[in-house]
Short mmCIF file of N, CA and C in Angstrom, two decimals:
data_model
loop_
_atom_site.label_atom_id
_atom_site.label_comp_id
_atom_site.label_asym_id
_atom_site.label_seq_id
_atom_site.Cartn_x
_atom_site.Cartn_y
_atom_site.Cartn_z
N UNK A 272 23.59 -13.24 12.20
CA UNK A 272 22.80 -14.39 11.79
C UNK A 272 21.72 -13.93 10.82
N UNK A 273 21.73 -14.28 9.50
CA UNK A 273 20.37 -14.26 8.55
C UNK A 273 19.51 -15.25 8.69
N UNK A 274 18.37 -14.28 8.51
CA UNK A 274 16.85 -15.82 8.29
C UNK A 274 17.15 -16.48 7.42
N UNK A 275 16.42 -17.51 7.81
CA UNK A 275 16.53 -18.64 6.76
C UNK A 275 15.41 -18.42 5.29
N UNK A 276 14.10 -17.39 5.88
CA UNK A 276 13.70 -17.40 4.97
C UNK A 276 13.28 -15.72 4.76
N UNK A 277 14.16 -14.94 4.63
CA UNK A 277 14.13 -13.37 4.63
C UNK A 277 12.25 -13.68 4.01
N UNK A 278 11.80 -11.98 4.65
CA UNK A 278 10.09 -11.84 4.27
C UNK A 278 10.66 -10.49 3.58
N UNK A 279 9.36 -10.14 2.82
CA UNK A 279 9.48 -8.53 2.43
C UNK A 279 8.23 -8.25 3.10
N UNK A 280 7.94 -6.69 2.81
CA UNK A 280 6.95 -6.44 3.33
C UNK A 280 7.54 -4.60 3.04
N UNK A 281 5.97 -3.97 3.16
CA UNK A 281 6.14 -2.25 2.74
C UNK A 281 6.77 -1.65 3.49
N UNK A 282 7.76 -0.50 3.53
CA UNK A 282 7.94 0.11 4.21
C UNK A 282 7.31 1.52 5.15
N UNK A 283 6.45 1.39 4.06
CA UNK A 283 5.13 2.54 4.70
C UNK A 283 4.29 2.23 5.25
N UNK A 284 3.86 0.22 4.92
CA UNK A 284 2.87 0.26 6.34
C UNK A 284 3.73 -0.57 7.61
N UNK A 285 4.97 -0.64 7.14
CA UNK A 285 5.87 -0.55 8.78
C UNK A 285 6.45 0.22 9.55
N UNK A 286 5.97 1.71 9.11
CA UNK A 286 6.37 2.73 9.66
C UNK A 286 7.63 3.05 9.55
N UNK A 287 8.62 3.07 8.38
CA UNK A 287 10.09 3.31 7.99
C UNK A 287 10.10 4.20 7.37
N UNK A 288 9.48 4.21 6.64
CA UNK A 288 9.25 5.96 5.34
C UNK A 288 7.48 6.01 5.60
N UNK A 289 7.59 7.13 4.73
CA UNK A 289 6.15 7.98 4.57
C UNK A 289 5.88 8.40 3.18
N UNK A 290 4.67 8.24 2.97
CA UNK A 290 4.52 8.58 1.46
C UNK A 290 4.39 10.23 1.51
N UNK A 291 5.40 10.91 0.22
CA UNK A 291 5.67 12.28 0.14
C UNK A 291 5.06 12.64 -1.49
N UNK A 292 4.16 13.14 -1.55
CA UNK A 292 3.77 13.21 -3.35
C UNK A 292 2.82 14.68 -3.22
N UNK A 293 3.41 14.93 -3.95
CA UNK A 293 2.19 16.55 -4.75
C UNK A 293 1.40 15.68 -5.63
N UNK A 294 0.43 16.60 -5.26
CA UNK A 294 -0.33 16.59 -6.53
C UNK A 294 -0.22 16.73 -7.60
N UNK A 295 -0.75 15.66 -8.37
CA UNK A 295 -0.50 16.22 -9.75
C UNK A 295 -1.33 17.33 -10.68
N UNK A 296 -2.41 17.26 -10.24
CA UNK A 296 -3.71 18.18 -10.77
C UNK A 296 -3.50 20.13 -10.15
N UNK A 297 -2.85 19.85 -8.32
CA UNK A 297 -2.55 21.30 -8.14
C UNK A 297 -1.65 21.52 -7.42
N UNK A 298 -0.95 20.77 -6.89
CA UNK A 298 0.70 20.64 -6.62
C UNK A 298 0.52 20.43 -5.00
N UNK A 299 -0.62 20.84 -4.31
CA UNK A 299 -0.36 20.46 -2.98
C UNK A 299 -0.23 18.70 -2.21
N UNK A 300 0.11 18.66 -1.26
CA UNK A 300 0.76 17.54 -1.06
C UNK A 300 -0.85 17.13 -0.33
N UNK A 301 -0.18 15.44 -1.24
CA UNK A 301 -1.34 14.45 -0.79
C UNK A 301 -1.19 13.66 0.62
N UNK A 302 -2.50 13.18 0.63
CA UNK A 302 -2.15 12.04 2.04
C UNK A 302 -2.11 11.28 1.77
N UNK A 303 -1.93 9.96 2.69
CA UNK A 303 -1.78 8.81 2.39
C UNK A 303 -2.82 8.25 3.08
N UNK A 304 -3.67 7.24 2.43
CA UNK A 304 -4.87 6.87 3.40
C UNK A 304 -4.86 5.35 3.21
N UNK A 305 -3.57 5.18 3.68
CA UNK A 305 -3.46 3.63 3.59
C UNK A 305 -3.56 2.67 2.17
N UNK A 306 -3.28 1.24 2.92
CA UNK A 306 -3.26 0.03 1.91
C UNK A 306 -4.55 0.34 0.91
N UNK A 307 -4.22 0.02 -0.02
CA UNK A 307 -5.53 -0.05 -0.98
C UNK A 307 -6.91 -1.35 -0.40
N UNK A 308 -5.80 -2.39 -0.55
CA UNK A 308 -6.69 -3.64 -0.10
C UNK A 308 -7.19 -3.46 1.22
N UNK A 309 -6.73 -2.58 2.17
CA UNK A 309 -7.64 -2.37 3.28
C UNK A 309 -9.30 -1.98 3.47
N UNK A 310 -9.52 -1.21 2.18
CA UNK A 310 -10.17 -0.53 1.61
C UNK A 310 -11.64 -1.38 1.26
N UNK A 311 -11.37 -2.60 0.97
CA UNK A 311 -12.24 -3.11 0.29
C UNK A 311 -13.34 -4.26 0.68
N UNK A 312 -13.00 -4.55 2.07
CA UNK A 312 -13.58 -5.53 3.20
C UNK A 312 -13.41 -5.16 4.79
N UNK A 313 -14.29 -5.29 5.61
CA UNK A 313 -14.29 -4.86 6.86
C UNK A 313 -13.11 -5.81 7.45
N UNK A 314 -13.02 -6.72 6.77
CA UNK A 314 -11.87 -7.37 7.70
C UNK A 314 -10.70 -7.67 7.22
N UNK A 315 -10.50 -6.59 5.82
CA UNK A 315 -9.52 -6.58 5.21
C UNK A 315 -7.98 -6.54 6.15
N UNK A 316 -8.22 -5.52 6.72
CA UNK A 316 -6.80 -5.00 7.56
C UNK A 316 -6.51 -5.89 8.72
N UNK A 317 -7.01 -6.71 8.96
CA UNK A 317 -6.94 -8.07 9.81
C UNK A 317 -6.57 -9.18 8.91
N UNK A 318 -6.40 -9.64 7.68
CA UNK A 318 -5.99 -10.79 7.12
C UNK A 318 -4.43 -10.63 6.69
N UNK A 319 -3.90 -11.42 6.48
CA UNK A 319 -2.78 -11.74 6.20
C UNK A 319 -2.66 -10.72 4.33
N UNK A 320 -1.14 -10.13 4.21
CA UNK A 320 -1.30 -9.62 3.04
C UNK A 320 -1.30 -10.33 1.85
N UNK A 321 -0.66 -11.16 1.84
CA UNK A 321 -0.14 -11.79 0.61
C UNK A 321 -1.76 -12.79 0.37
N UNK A 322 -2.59 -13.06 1.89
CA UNK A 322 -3.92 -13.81 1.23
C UNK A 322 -4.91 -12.60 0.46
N UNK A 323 -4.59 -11.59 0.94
CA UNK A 323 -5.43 -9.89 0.28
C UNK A 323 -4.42 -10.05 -1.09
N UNK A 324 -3.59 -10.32 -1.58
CA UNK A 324 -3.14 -9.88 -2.51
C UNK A 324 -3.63 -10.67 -3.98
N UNK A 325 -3.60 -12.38 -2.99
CA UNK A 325 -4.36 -12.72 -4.12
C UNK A 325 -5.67 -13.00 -4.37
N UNK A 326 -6.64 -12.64 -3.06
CA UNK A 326 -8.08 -12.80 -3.34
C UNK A 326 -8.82 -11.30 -4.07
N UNK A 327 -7.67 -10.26 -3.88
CA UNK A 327 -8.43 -9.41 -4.24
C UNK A 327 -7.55 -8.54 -5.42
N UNK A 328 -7.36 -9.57 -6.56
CA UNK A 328 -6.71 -8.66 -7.78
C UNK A 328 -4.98 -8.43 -8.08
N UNK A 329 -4.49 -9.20 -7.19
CA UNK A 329 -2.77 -9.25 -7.05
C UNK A 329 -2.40 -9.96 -7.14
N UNK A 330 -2.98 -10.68 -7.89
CA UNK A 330 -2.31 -12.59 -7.52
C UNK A 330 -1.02 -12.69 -7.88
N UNK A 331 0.32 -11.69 -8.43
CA UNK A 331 1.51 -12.11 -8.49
C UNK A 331 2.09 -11.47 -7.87
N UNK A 332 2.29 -12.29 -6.70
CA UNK A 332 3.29 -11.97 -5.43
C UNK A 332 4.71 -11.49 -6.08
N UNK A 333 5.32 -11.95 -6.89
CA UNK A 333 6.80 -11.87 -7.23
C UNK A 333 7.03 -9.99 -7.47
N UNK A 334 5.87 -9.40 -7.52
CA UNK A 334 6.22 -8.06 -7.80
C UNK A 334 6.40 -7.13 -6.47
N UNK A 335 5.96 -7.60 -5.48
CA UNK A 335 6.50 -7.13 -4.28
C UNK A 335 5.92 -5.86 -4.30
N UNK A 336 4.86 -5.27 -4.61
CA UNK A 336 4.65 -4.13 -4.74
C UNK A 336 3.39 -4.24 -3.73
N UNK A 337 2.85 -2.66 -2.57
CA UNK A 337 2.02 -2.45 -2.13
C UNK A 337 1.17 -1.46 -2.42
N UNK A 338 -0.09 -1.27 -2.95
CA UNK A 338 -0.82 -0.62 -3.27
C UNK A 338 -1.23 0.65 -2.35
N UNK A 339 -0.95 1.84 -2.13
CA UNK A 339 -1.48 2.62 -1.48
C UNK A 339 -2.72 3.40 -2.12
N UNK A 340 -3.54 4.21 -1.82
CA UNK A 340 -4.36 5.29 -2.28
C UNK A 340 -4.04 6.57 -1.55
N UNK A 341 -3.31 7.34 -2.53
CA UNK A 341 -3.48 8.91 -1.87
C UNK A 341 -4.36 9.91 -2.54
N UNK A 342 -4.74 10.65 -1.55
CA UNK A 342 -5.58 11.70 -2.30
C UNK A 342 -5.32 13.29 -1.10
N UNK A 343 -5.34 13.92 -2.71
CA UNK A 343 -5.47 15.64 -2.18
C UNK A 343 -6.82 15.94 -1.51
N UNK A 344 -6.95 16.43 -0.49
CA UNK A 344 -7.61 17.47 0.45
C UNK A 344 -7.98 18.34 -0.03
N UNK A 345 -7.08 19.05 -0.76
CA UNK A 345 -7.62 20.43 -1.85
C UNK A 345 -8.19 20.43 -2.91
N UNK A 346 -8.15 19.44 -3.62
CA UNK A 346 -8.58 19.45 -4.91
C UNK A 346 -9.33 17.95 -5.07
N UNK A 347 -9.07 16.78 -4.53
CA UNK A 347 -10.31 15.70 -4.19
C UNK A 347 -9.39 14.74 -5.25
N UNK A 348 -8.31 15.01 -5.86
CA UNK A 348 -8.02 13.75 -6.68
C UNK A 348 -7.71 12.93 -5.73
N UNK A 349 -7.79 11.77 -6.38
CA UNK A 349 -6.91 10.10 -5.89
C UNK A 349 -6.19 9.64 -7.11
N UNK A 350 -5.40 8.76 -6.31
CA UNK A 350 -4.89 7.73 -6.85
C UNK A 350 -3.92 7.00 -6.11
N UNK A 351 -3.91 5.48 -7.15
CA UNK A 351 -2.99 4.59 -6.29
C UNK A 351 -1.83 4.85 -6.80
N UNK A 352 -0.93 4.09 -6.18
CA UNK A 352 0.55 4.58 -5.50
C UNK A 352 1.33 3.07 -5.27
N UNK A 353 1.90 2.10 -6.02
CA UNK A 353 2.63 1.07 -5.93
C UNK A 353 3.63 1.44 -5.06
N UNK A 354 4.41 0.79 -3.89
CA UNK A 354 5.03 1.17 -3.02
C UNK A 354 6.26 -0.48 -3.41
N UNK A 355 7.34 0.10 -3.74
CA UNK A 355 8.52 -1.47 -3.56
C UNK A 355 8.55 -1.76 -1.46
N UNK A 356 8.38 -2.97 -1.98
CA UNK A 356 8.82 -3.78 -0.62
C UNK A 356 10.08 -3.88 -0.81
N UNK A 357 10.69 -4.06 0.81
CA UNK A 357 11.86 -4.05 1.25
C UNK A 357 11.80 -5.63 2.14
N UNK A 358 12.95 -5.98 2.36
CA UNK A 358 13.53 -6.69 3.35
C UNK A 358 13.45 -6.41 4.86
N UNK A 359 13.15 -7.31 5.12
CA UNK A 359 12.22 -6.99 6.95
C UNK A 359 13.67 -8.02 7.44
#
């Protein structure tokens, strides 16, 4: 039986994959420190995504993309990290 209305949603913040990236500045591997939009309000990580997506700079849902921020430990870079959504 299929939904009637399939959702997407990340696979990294549903725990299916893991973000895997070197650095680019010194090759050691970064972390992942979550959603970007979590980032930016205390009650970010409690609202619904798609209302974070468009109150805070995403307003086109159709790209299905989730913003992560990783950064090296060793060397202090960041950066974000577009993640494709999948089918839930």
């Amino acid at each position: 039986m299929t939904a009637a209305n399939p959702s997407k949603g990340c696979p990294v913040c549903n725990g299916f994959e893991g973000l895997n990236m070197l650095c680019p500045q010194c090759g050691e591997m970064m972390e992942d420190r979550g959603r970007f939009l979590d980032l930016l309000a205390d009650y970010s990580p409690y609202r619904p995504i798609d209302d974070l997506k468009r109150t805070d700079g995403y307003p086109d849902l159709d790209t299905h993309q989730c913003p992560h921020t990783l950064y090296c430990r060793n060397c202090g870079h960041d950066q974000l990290m577009m993640v494709a959504e999948i089918l839930l």
